[in-house]
PDB file of C-alpha atoms in Angstrom:
ATOM      1  CA  MET A  28      31.578 -32.684  61.567  1.00 43.00           C
ATOM      2  CA  ALA A  29      33.514 -31.648  58.538  1.00 44.00           C
ATOM      3  CA  ILE A  30      34.586 -28.063  58.309  1.00 48.00           C
ATOM      4  CA  SER A  31      34.361 -27.029  54.692  1.00 50.00           C
ATOM      5  CA  ALA A  32      35.781 -23.525  54.561  1.00 59.00           C
ATOM      6  CA  ARG A  33      39.534 -23.234  54.184  1.00 76.00           C
ATOM      7  CA  ASP A  34      42.153 -21.769  56.446  1.00 80.00           C
ATOM      8  CA  ARG A  35      44.078 -18.902  54.962  1.00 84.00           C
ATOM      9  CA  ILE A  36      47.504 -17.392  55.537  1.00 85.00           C
ATOM     10  CA  ARG A  37      48.821 -14.192  54.048  1.00 87.00           C
ATOM     11  CA  ILE A  38      52.485 -13.326  54.423  1.00 87.00           C
ATOM     12  CA  LYS A  39      54.211 -10.187  53.339  1.00 86.00           C
ATOM     13  CA  LEU A  40      57.701  -8.807  53.640  1.00 87.00           C
ATOM     14  CA  LYS A  41      57.577  -5.335  55.125  1.00 82.00           C
ATOM     15  CA  GLU A  42      60.643  -3.315  56.081  1.00 82.00           C
ATOM     16  CA  GLY A  43      62.699  -6.480  56.411  1.00 82.00           C
ATOM     17  CA  ASP A  44      60.246  -8.242  58.705  1.00 86.00           C
ATOM     18  CA  THR A  45      57.630 -10.791  57.799  1.00 87.00           C
ATOM     19  CA  THR A  46      54.019  -9.933  58.555  1.00 88.00           C
ATOM     20  CA  VAL A  47      51.854 -13.012  58.990  1.00 88.00           C
ATOM     21  CA  ARG A  48      48.069 -12.878  58.921  1.00 89.00           C
ATOM     22  CA  VAL A  49      46.083 -15.995  59.629  1.00 88.00           C
ATOM     23  CA  LEU A  50      42.380 -16.635  59.232  1.00 88.00           C
ATOM     24  CA  LEU A  51      41.133 -20.007  60.396  1.00 86.00           C
ATOM     25  CA  ALA A  52      37.699 -21.324  59.483  1.00 85.00           C
ATOM     26  CA  HIS A  53      36.155 -22.601  62.687  1.00 83.00           C
ATOM     27  CA  PRO A  54      32.766 -22.073  64.404  1.00 83.00           C
ATOM     28  CA  MET A  55      34.290 -21.764  67.912  1.00 83.00           C
ATOM     29  CA  HIS A  56      31.197 -22.910  69.837  1.00 83.00           C
ATOM     30  CA  THR A  57      31.570 -22.119  73.528  1.00 81.00           C
ATOM     31  CA  GLY A  58      29.009 -24.663  74.711  1.00 78.00           C
ATOM     32  CA  ARG A  59      26.701 -21.869  75.898  1.00 79.00           C
ATOM     33  CA  GLY A  60      25.148 -20.900  72.586  1.00 78.00           C
ATOM     34  CA  LYS A  61      21.781 -22.243  71.402  1.00 78.00           C
ATOM     35  CA  ASN A  62      20.563 -23.272  67.957  1.00 78.00           C
ATOM     36  CA  GLU A  63      17.172 -22.316  66.449  1.00 79.00           C
ATOM     37  CA  GLN A  64      15.403 -25.074  68.392  1.00 81.00           C
ATOM     38  CA  GLY A  65      16.721 -23.673  71.656  1.00 79.00           C
ATOM     39  CA  GLU A  66      19.088 -26.585  72.222  1.00 82.00           C
ATOM     40  CA  LEU A  67      22.575 -26.007  73.496  1.00 82.00           C
ATOM     41  CA  ILE A  68      25.293 -26.380  70.875  1.00 82.00           C
ATOM     42  CA  PRO A  69      28.082 -28.514  72.319  1.00 83.00           C
ATOM     43  CA  ALA A  70      31.410 -26.824  72.818  1.00 83.00           C
ATOM     44  CA  GLN A  71      33.791 -26.978  69.903  1.00 85.00           C
ATOM     45  CA  PHE A  72      36.713 -24.621  69.842  1.00 85.00           C
ATOM     46  CA  ILE A  73      40.337 -24.504  68.782  1.00 87.00           C
ATOM     47  CA  GLN A  74      42.630 -25.154  71.708  1.00 86.00           C
ATOM     48  CA  ASP A  75      46.063 -25.066  70.232  1.00 87.00           C
ATOM     49  CA  ILE A  76      47.565 -23.223  67.284  1.00 89.00           C
ATOM     50  CA  ARG A  77      51.202 -23.562  66.336  1.00 89.00           C
ATOM     51  CA  CYS A  78      53.211 -21.728  63.768  1.00 89.00           C
ATOM     52  CA  TRP A  79      56.423 -22.859  62.092  1.00 89.00           C
ATOM     53  CA  ARG A  80      58.799 -20.958  59.867  1.00 88.00           C
ATOM     54  CA  ASN A  81      61.058 -23.250  57.812  1.00 89.00           C
ATOM     55  CA  GLU A  82      60.484 -26.158  60.221  1.00 85.00           C
ATOM     56  CA  ILE A  83      61.292 -24.033  63.265  1.00 87.00           C
ATOM     57  CA  GLU A  84      58.482 -23.485  65.718  1.00 87.00           C
ATOM     58  CA  VAL A  85      58.045 -19.774  66.330  1.00 88.00           C
ATOM     59  CA  LEU A  86      54.710 -19.317  68.065  1.00 88.00           C
ATOM     60  CA  THR A  87      52.268 -21.299  70.168  1.00 89.00           C
ATOM     61  CA  ILE A  88      48.802 -20.008  70.933  1.00 89.00           C
ATOM     62  CA  LYS A  89      46.474 -21.637  73.413  1.00 87.00           C
ATOM     63  CA  CYS A  90      42.868 -20.582  73.006  1.00 85.00           C
ATOM     64  CA  GLY A  91      39.921 -20.677  75.341  1.00 82.00           C
ATOM     65  CA  THR A  92      36.297 -20.376  74.326  1.00 83.00           C
ATOM     66  CA  ALA A  93      36.574 -16.594  74.263  1.00 83.00           C
ATOM     67  CA  THR A  94      38.370 -16.510  70.936  1.00 84.00           C
ATOM     68  CA  ALA A  95      36.035 -15.121  68.287  1.00 83.00           C
ATOM     69  CA  ARG A  96      34.471 -17.231  65.553  1.00 84.00           C
ATOM     70  CA  ASN A  97      36.777 -17.783  62.569  1.00 86.00           C
ATOM     71  CA  PRO A  98      39.871 -16.839  64.568  1.00 86.00           C
ATOM     72  CA  TYR A  99      42.072 -14.135  63.086  1.00 88.00           C
ATOM     73  CA  PHE A 100      45.659 -13.471  64.108  1.00 87.00           C
ATOM     74  CA  SER A 101      48.336 -11.189  62.891  1.00 89.00           C
ATOM     75  CA  PHE A 102      51.917 -10.939  64.075  1.00 88.00           C
ATOM     76  CA  GLN A 103      55.392 -10.234  62.758  1.00 87.00           C
ATOM     77  CA  LEU A 104      58.473 -12.381  62.446  1.00 87.00           C
ATOM     78  CA  ALA A 105      61.928 -10.859  62.510  1.00 86.00           C
ATOM     79  CA  GLY A 106      63.732 -11.040  59.183  1.00 83.00           C
ATOM     80  CA  GLY A 107      62.593 -13.254  56.371  1.00 80.00           C
ATOM     81  CA  GLU A 108      63.386 -13.789  52.714  1.00 83.00           C
ATOM     82  CA  ALA A 109      61.675 -15.086  49.592  1.00 83.00           C
ATOM     83  CA  GLY A 110      61.023 -18.801  49.770  1.00 85.00           C
ATOM     84  CA  ASP A 111      60.349 -18.890  53.513  1.00 86.00           C
ATOM     85  CA  LYS A 112      57.641 -21.382  54.338  1.00 88.00           C
ATOM     86  CA  ILE A 113      55.113 -20.597  57.041  1.00 88.00           C
ATOM     87  CA  MET A 114      53.011 -23.433  58.386  1.00 89.00           C
ATOM     88  CA  ILE A 115      50.103 -23.267  60.810  1.00 89.00           C
ATOM     89  CA  ARG A 116      48.570 -26.296  62.494  1.00 89.00           C
ATOM     90  CA  TRP A 117      45.595 -26.263  64.802  1.00 88.00           C
ATOM     91  CA  VAL A 118      43.764 -28.786  66.972  1.00 87.00           C
ATOM     92  CA  ASP A 119      40.334 -28.324  68.560  1.00 85.00           C
ATOM     93  CA  ASN A 120      38.865 -29.865  71.696  1.00 85.00           C
ATOM     94  CA  LEU A 121      37.188 -32.669  69.710  1.00 85.00           C
ATOM     95  CA  GLY A 122      40.424 -33.598  67.980  1.00 83.00           C
ATOM     96  CA  ALA A 123      39.711 -31.991  64.600  1.00 84.00           C
ATOM     97  CA  LYS A 124      42.881 -30.707  62.981  1.00 85.00           C
ATOM     98  CA  GLY A 125      43.901 -28.338  60.278  1.00 85.00           C
ATOM     99  CA  ILE A 126      47.044 -27.370  58.442  1.00 87.00           C
ATOM    100  CA  ALA A 127      47.680 -24.284  56.359  1.00 86.00           C
ATOM    101  CA  GLU A 128      50.860 -23.432  54.524  1.00 86.00           C
ATOM    102  CA  ALA A 129      52.138 -20.434  52.632  1.00 86.00           C
ATOM    103  CA  GLU A 130      55.359 -19.418  50.958  1.00 86.00           C
ATOM    104  CA  LEU A 131      56.864 -15.969  51.040  1.00 84.00           C
ATOM    105  CA  LEU A 132      57.155 -14.601  47.507  1.00 79.00           C
TER     106      LEU A 132
ATOM    107  CA  MET B  22      95.286 -54.861  70.165  1.00 55.00           C
ATOM    108  CA  THR B  23      94.029 -52.357  72.713  1.00 59.00           C
ATOM    109  CA  ASP B  24      94.290 -49.677  70.060  1.00 64.00           C
ATOM    110  CA  LYS B  25      91.959 -51.550  67.748  1.00 64.00           C
ATOM    111  CA  LEU B  26      89.519 -52.238  70.557  1.00 62.00           C
ATOM    112  CA  ASN B  27      89.438 -48.560  71.446  1.00 67.00           C
ATOM    113  CA  LYS B  28      88.682 -47.642  67.851  1.00 67.00           C
ATOM    114  CA  HIS B  29      85.794 -50.074  67.778  1.00 67.00           C
ATOM    115  CA  ARG B  30      84.529 -48.693  71.024  1.00 65.00           C
ATOM    116  CA  ARG B  31      84.617 -45.180  69.567  1.00 64.00           C
ATOM    117  CA  ALA B  32      82.631 -46.234  66.545  1.00 66.00           C
ATOM    118  CA  PHE B  33      80.154 -48.076  68.699  1.00 60.00           C
ATOM    119  CA  VAL B  34      79.595 -45.094  71.000  1.00 58.00           C
ATOM    120  CA  LYS B  35      79.197 -42.774  68.018  1.00 63.00           C
ATOM    121  CA  ASN B  36      76.624 -45.024  66.366  1.00 62.00           C
ATOM    122  CA  ALA B  37      74.724 -45.506  69.572  1.00 59.00           C
ATOM    123  CA  ILE B  38      74.437 -41.758  70.092  1.00 56.00           C
ATOM    124  CA  SER B  39      73.210 -40.988  66.590  1.00 58.00           C
ATOM    125  CA  ALA B  40      70.726 -43.872  66.726  1.00 55.00           C
ATOM    126  CA  SER B  41      69.204 -42.616  69.960  1.00 55.00           C
ATOM    127  CA  THR B  42      68.984 -39.064  68.623  1.00 52.00           C
ATOM    128  CA  LEU B  43      67.191 -40.289  65.545  1.00 48.00           C
ATOM    129  CA  ALA B  44      64.763 -42.286  67.650  1.00 50.00           C
ATOM    130  CA  LEU B  45      64.083 -39.211  69.761  1.00 48.00           C
ATOM    131  CA  VAL B  46      63.375 -37.025  66.747  1.00 47.00           C
ATOM    132  CA  ALA B  47      61.107 -39.632  65.204  1.00 47.00           C
ATOM    133  CA  SER B  48      59.109 -40.188  68.373  1.00 47.00           C
ATOM    134  CA  SER B  49      58.714 -36.473  69.041  1.00 47.00           C
ATOM    135  CA  GLY B  50      57.228 -36.104  65.573  1.00 44.00           C
ATOM    136  CA  LEU B  51      54.906 -39.033  66.049  1.00 42.00           C
ATOM    137  CA  ILE B  52      53.560 -38.108  69.447  1.00 42.00           C
ATOM    138  CA  LEU B  53      52.939 -34.487  68.484  1.00 43.00           C
ATOM    139  CA  PRO B  54      49.111 -34.603  68.506  1.00 45.00           C
ATOM    140  CA  GLN B  55      48.942 -36.017  72.025  1.00 44.00           C
ATOM    141  CA  ARG B  56      51.531 -33.584  73.233  1.00 47.00           C
ATOM    142  CA  VAL B  57      49.541 -30.710  71.792  1.00 45.00           C
ATOM    143  CA  LEU B  58      46.420 -31.698  73.709  1.00 48.00           C
ATOM    144  CA  ALA B  59      48.208 -32.642  76.891  1.00 51.00           C
ATOM    145  CA  HIS B  60      49.708 -29.201  77.122  1.00 68.00           C
ATOM    146  CA  TRP B  61      46.417 -27.349  77.063  1.00 72.00           C
ATOM    147  CA  PRO B  62      46.172 -25.837  80.562  1.00 76.00           C
ATOM    148  CA  THR B  63      42.606 -26.879  81.406  1.00 76.00           C
ATOM    149  CA  ASP B  64      42.677 -25.393  84.928  1.00 74.00           C
ATOM    150  CA  ALA B  65      43.621 -21.979  83.616  1.00 77.00           C
ATOM    151  CA  PHE B  66      41.001 -21.912  80.867  1.00 78.00           C
ATOM    152  CA  THR B  67      38.132 -23.150  83.034  1.00 77.00           C
ATOM    153  CA  ALA B  68      38.879 -20.880  85.995  1.00 76.00           C
ATOM    154  CA  ASP B  69      36.019 -18.555  87.016  1.00 75.00           C
ATOM    155  CA  THR B  70      38.033 -15.540  88.119  1.00 76.00           C
ATOM    156  CA  VAL B  71      40.946 -13.600  86.701  1.00 76.00           C
ATOM    157  CA  GLU B  72      43.140 -14.363  89.735  1.00 76.00           C
ATOM    158  CA  ASP B  73      42.475 -18.104  89.557  1.00 77.00           C
ATOM    159  CA  ALA B  74      43.210 -18.175  85.857  1.00 78.00           C
ATOM    160  CA  LEU B  75      46.484 -16.318  86.289  1.00 78.00           C
ATOM    161  CA  LEU B  76      47.490 -18.517  89.216  1.00 76.00           C
ATOM    162  CA  ALA B  77      46.842 -21.639  87.187  1.00 75.00           C
ATOM    163  CA  LEU B  78      48.584 -20.311  84.098  1.00 77.00           C
ATOM    164  CA  LEU B  79      51.586 -18.462  85.472  1.00 75.00           C
ATOM    165  CA  GLY B  80      51.824 -19.734  89.030  1.00 71.00           C
ATOM    166  CA  GLN B  81      51.348 -16.284  90.486  1.00 67.00           C
ATOM    167  CA  ALA B  82      48.736 -13.557  90.409  1.00 59.00           C
ATOM    168  CA  GLU B  83      50.863 -10.649  91.641  1.00 64.00           C
ATOM    169  CA  ASP B  84      52.352  -8.575  88.899  1.00 67.00           C
ATOM    170  CA  ILE B  85      53.678  -5.182  88.037  1.00 69.00           C
ATOM    171  CA  SER B  86      51.354  -2.703  86.445  1.00 68.00           C
ATOM    172  CA  ASP B  87      53.191  -1.068  83.643  1.00 67.00           C
ATOM    173  CA  GLU B  88      52.595   1.456  80.921  1.00 69.00           C
ATOM    174  CA  LYS B  89      55.308   0.147  78.628  1.00 72.00           C
ATOM    175  CA  VAL B  90      52.653  -2.044  77.101  1.00 76.00           C
ATOM    176  CA  LYS B  91      50.514  -0.561  74.356  1.00 76.00           C
ATOM    177  CA  PHE B  92      47.187  -2.265  74.399  1.00 78.00           C
ATOM    178  CA  LYS B  93      44.295  -1.383  72.122  1.00 77.00           C
ATOM    179  CA  VAL B  94      40.847  -2.865  72.514  1.00 78.00           C
ATOM    180  CA  GLY B  95      37.823  -2.349  70.323  1.00 70.00           C
ATOM    181  CA  SER B  96      37.346  -0.195  67.291  1.00 70.00           C
ATOM    182  CA  PRO B  97      36.807   2.644  67.894  1.00 74.00           C
ATOM    183  CA  PRO B  98      38.874   2.148  71.085  1.00 74.00           C
ATOM    184  CA  LYS B  99      37.052   1.128  74.257  1.00 76.00           C
ATOM    185  CA  TYR B 100      33.837   0.408  72.439  1.00 76.00           C
ATOM    186  CA  ALA B 101      32.417  -2.549  70.532  1.00 76.00           C
ATOM    187  CA  VAL B 102      29.041  -2.872  68.854  1.00 76.00           C
ATOM    188  CA  ASN B 103      29.272  -6.635  68.699  1.00 78.00           C
ATOM    189  CA  GLY B 104      30.899  -8.494  71.556  1.00 77.00           C
ATOM    190  CA  ALA B 105      31.291 -11.607  69.421  1.00 80.00           C
ATOM    191  CA  SER B 106      34.396 -10.237  67.776  1.00 81.00           C
ATOM    192  CA  VAL B 107      36.296  -7.488  69.502  1.00 84.00           C
ATOM    193  CA  PRO B 108      39.663  -6.606  67.980  1.00 85.00           C
ATOM    194  CA  VAL B 109      42.622  -6.580  70.334  1.00 87.00           C
ATOM    195  CA  GLU B 110      46.083  -5.268  69.558  1.00 87.00           C
ATOM    196  CA  ILE B 111      49.144  -5.578  71.770  1.00 87.00           C
ATOM    197  CA  GLU B 112      52.447  -3.830  71.310  1.00 85.00           C
ATOM    198  CA  THR B 113      55.257  -3.253  73.740  1.00 83.00           C
ATOM    199  CA  ALA B 114      58.645  -1.639  74.101  1.00 80.00           C
ATOM    200  CA  LEU B 115      59.761  -4.524  76.317  1.00 80.00           C
ATOM    201  CA  ASN B 116      62.394  -6.943  75.079  1.00 80.00           C
ATOM    202  CA  ASN B 117      62.387 -10.733  75.324  1.00 82.00           C
ATOM    203  CA  VAL B 118      58.633 -11.154  75.488  1.00 85.00           C
ATOM    204  CA  GLN B 119      58.046 -14.801  76.399  1.00 85.00           C
ATOM    205  CA  ARG B 120      54.357 -14.994  76.966  1.00 86.00           C
ATOM    206  CA  ILE B 121      51.192 -12.984  76.541  1.00 87.00           C
ATOM    207  CA  ALA B 122      47.854 -13.756  78.142  1.00 87.00           C
ATOM    208  CA  ILE B 123      44.572 -11.999  77.428  1.00 87.00           C
ATOM    209  CA  LEU B 124      41.769 -12.086  79.974  1.00 85.00           C
ATOM    210  CA  VAL B 125      38.259 -10.655  80.068  1.00 85.00           C
ATOM    211  CA  ASP B 126      37.095 -10.237  83.662  1.00 84.00           C
ATOM    212  CA  LYS B 127      33.313 -10.601  83.163  1.00 82.00           C
ATOM    213  CA  ASN B 128      33.445 -13.595  80.822  1.00 82.00           C
ATOM    214  CA  PRO B 129      32.340 -16.942  82.309  1.00 82.00           C
ATOM    215  CA  ASN B 130      35.908 -18.153  81.823  1.00 82.00           C
ATOM    216  CA  PRO B 131      38.130 -15.087  81.913  1.00 83.00           C
ATOM    217  CA  LEU B 132      41.199 -16.460  80.143  1.00 85.00           C
ATOM    218  CA  ALA B 133      40.740 -15.883  76.411  1.00 85.00           C
ATOM    219  CA  MET B 134      44.134 -16.949  75.157  1.00 86.00           C
ATOM    220  CA  SER B 135      47.716 -17.475  76.078  1.00 88.00           C
ATOM    221  CA  MET B 136      50.600 -17.199  73.659  1.00 87.00           C
ATOM    222  CA  GLU B 137      54.142 -18.426  73.901  1.00 87.00           C
ATOM    223  CA  LEU B 138      56.476 -16.456  71.700  1.00 86.00           C
ATOM    224  CA  SER B 139      59.892 -17.415  70.446  1.00 85.00           C
ATOM    225  CA  SER B 140      62.551 -14.755  70.008  1.00 83.00           C
ATOM    226  CA  ASP B 141      61.636 -14.516  66.301  1.00 82.00           C
ATOM    227  CA  VAL B 142      58.192 -13.094  66.915  1.00 85.00           C
ATOM    228  CA  ARG B 143      57.728  -9.336  66.858  1.00 83.00           C
ATOM    229  CA  LEU B 144      54.707  -7.428  68.039  1.00 80.00           C
ATOM    230  CA  PRO B 145      52.117  -5.975  67.394  1.00 84.00           C
ATOM    231  CA  PHE B 146      49.969  -8.991  67.818  1.00 87.00           C
ATOM    232  CA  LYS B 147      46.358  -8.624  66.704  1.00 87.00           C
ATOM    233  CA  ASN B 148      43.380 -10.846  67.078  1.00 86.00           C
ATOM    234  CA  MET B 149      39.667 -11.009  67.868  1.00 86.00           C
ATOM    235  CA  ILE B 150      38.047 -12.116  71.120  1.00 85.00           C
ATOM    236  CA  LYS B 151      34.547 -12.492  72.519  1.00 84.00           C
ATOM    237  CA  VAL B 152      33.382 -10.202  75.304  1.00 84.00           C
ATOM    238  CA  ALA B 153      30.175 -11.072  77.182  1.00 82.00           C
ATOM    239  CA  GLU B 154      29.374  -7.641  78.623  1.00 82.00           C
ATOM    240  CA  GLU B 155      30.931  -4.326  79.604  1.00 83.00           C
ATOM    241  CA  SER B 156      34.129  -5.380  81.299  1.00 84.00           C
ATOM    242  CA  THR B 157      37.835  -4.921  81.791  1.00 86.00           C
ATOM    243  CA  ILE B 158      40.227  -6.586  79.409  1.00 86.00           C
ATOM    244  CA  ILE B 159      43.576  -7.475  80.888  1.00 85.00           C
ATOM    245  CA  ALA B 160      46.803  -8.222  79.099  1.00 86.00           C
ATOM    246  CA  VAL B 161      49.573  -9.901  81.042  1.00 86.00           C
ATOM    247  CA  ILE B 162      53.006 -10.035  79.491  1.00 85.00           C
ATOM    248  CA  ARG B 163      55.983 -11.961  80.744  1.00 84.00           C
ATOM    249  CA  ALA B 164      59.226 -10.459  79.550  1.00 82.00           C
ATOM    250  CA  ASP B 165      62.665 -11.159  81.029  1.00 80.00           C
ATOM    251  CA  ASP B 166      60.906 -13.315  83.658  1.00 77.00           C
ATOM    252  CA  LYS B 167      58.900 -10.363  84.975  1.00 79.00           C
ATOM    253  CA  LEU B 168      55.157  -9.976  84.664  1.00 82.00           C
ATOM    254  CA  TYR B 169      53.572  -6.809  83.358  1.00 83.00           C
ATOM    255  CA  ARG B 170      49.876  -6.161  83.492  1.00 83.00           C
ATOM    256  CA  THR B 171      47.786  -3.643  81.602  1.00 83.00           C
ATOM    257  CA  SER B 172      44.034  -3.323  81.476  1.00 82.00           C
ATOM    258  CA  ARG B 173      41.437  -1.490  79.416  1.00 84.00           C
ATOM    259  CA  LYS B 174      37.736  -1.012  79.993  1.00 85.00           C
ATOM    260  CA  ILE B 175      35.402  -1.731  77.139  1.00 84.00           C
ATOM    261  CA  LYS B 176      31.722  -1.067  76.455  1.00 83.00           C
ATOM    262  CA  VAL B 177      29.810  -3.686  74.539  1.00 82.00           C
ATOM    263  CA  ASP B 178      26.417  -3.187  72.875  1.00 81.00           C
ATOM    264  CA  ILE B 179      25.581  -6.815  72.141  1.00 76.00           C
ATOM    265  CA  GLY B 180      27.186  -9.406  74.373  1.00 71.00           C
ATOM    266  CA  GLY B 181      29.045 -12.055  72.476  1.00 65.00           C
ATOM    267  CA  CYS B 182      29.627 -15.113  74.558  1.00 58.00           C
ATOM    268  CA  ALA B 183      27.109 -17.437  72.931  1.00 54.00           C
TER     269      ALA B 183
END
């Protein structure tokens, strides 16, 4: 199943540190929800999210089914300067993948 | 004669080392997707109880309860209208935070997420989780190889684990 909405990253320099906000577009089905016909929707959820800054891996997040739909994260990175590239990659349990990139202005 | 041989040997050793390093880098890039999936701790995420999940994830369930961890759940705090997306915010005065795990004790699978942080990452960390019913949300932090545990109770109007 294709996921049409796009993943978004916002990065901002604040008091010398980089604030990263990530919004991923994903339904995050737990496998317990039902559709309108009362049939179970098979589980589909993001399992692994990784974040790189300038090719250096800074954060790994492992998710279970209890992560909310369209996962949102926000965290800070020490330091940072204009031109820094932040990259996020995710993989879900069915093997679907996504990449999002942003550059610090 | 021996001098020349030695020189050649040097060059050969040098080349061999750089070639193997290159191969390593290339293969690590190529096998990334499999590695990503292989490292998902299935046992921890499918565990039915908080203790089982922590045992599977961290290898131990005993930890120190500590108030150095600032942990906010829900908005307004301790209350959520919709359990399908409950905001969680974690901040701590601890140094060298290596890992954070968030668990919801009444969810079918308590472990919601587990994060591995490099030294570059600073807190607060915010995100949204699903909470099935009124329950206790637990944050476990590993910092300097010690475990710290904090928990908050939360009321939920509409359960959100569908």
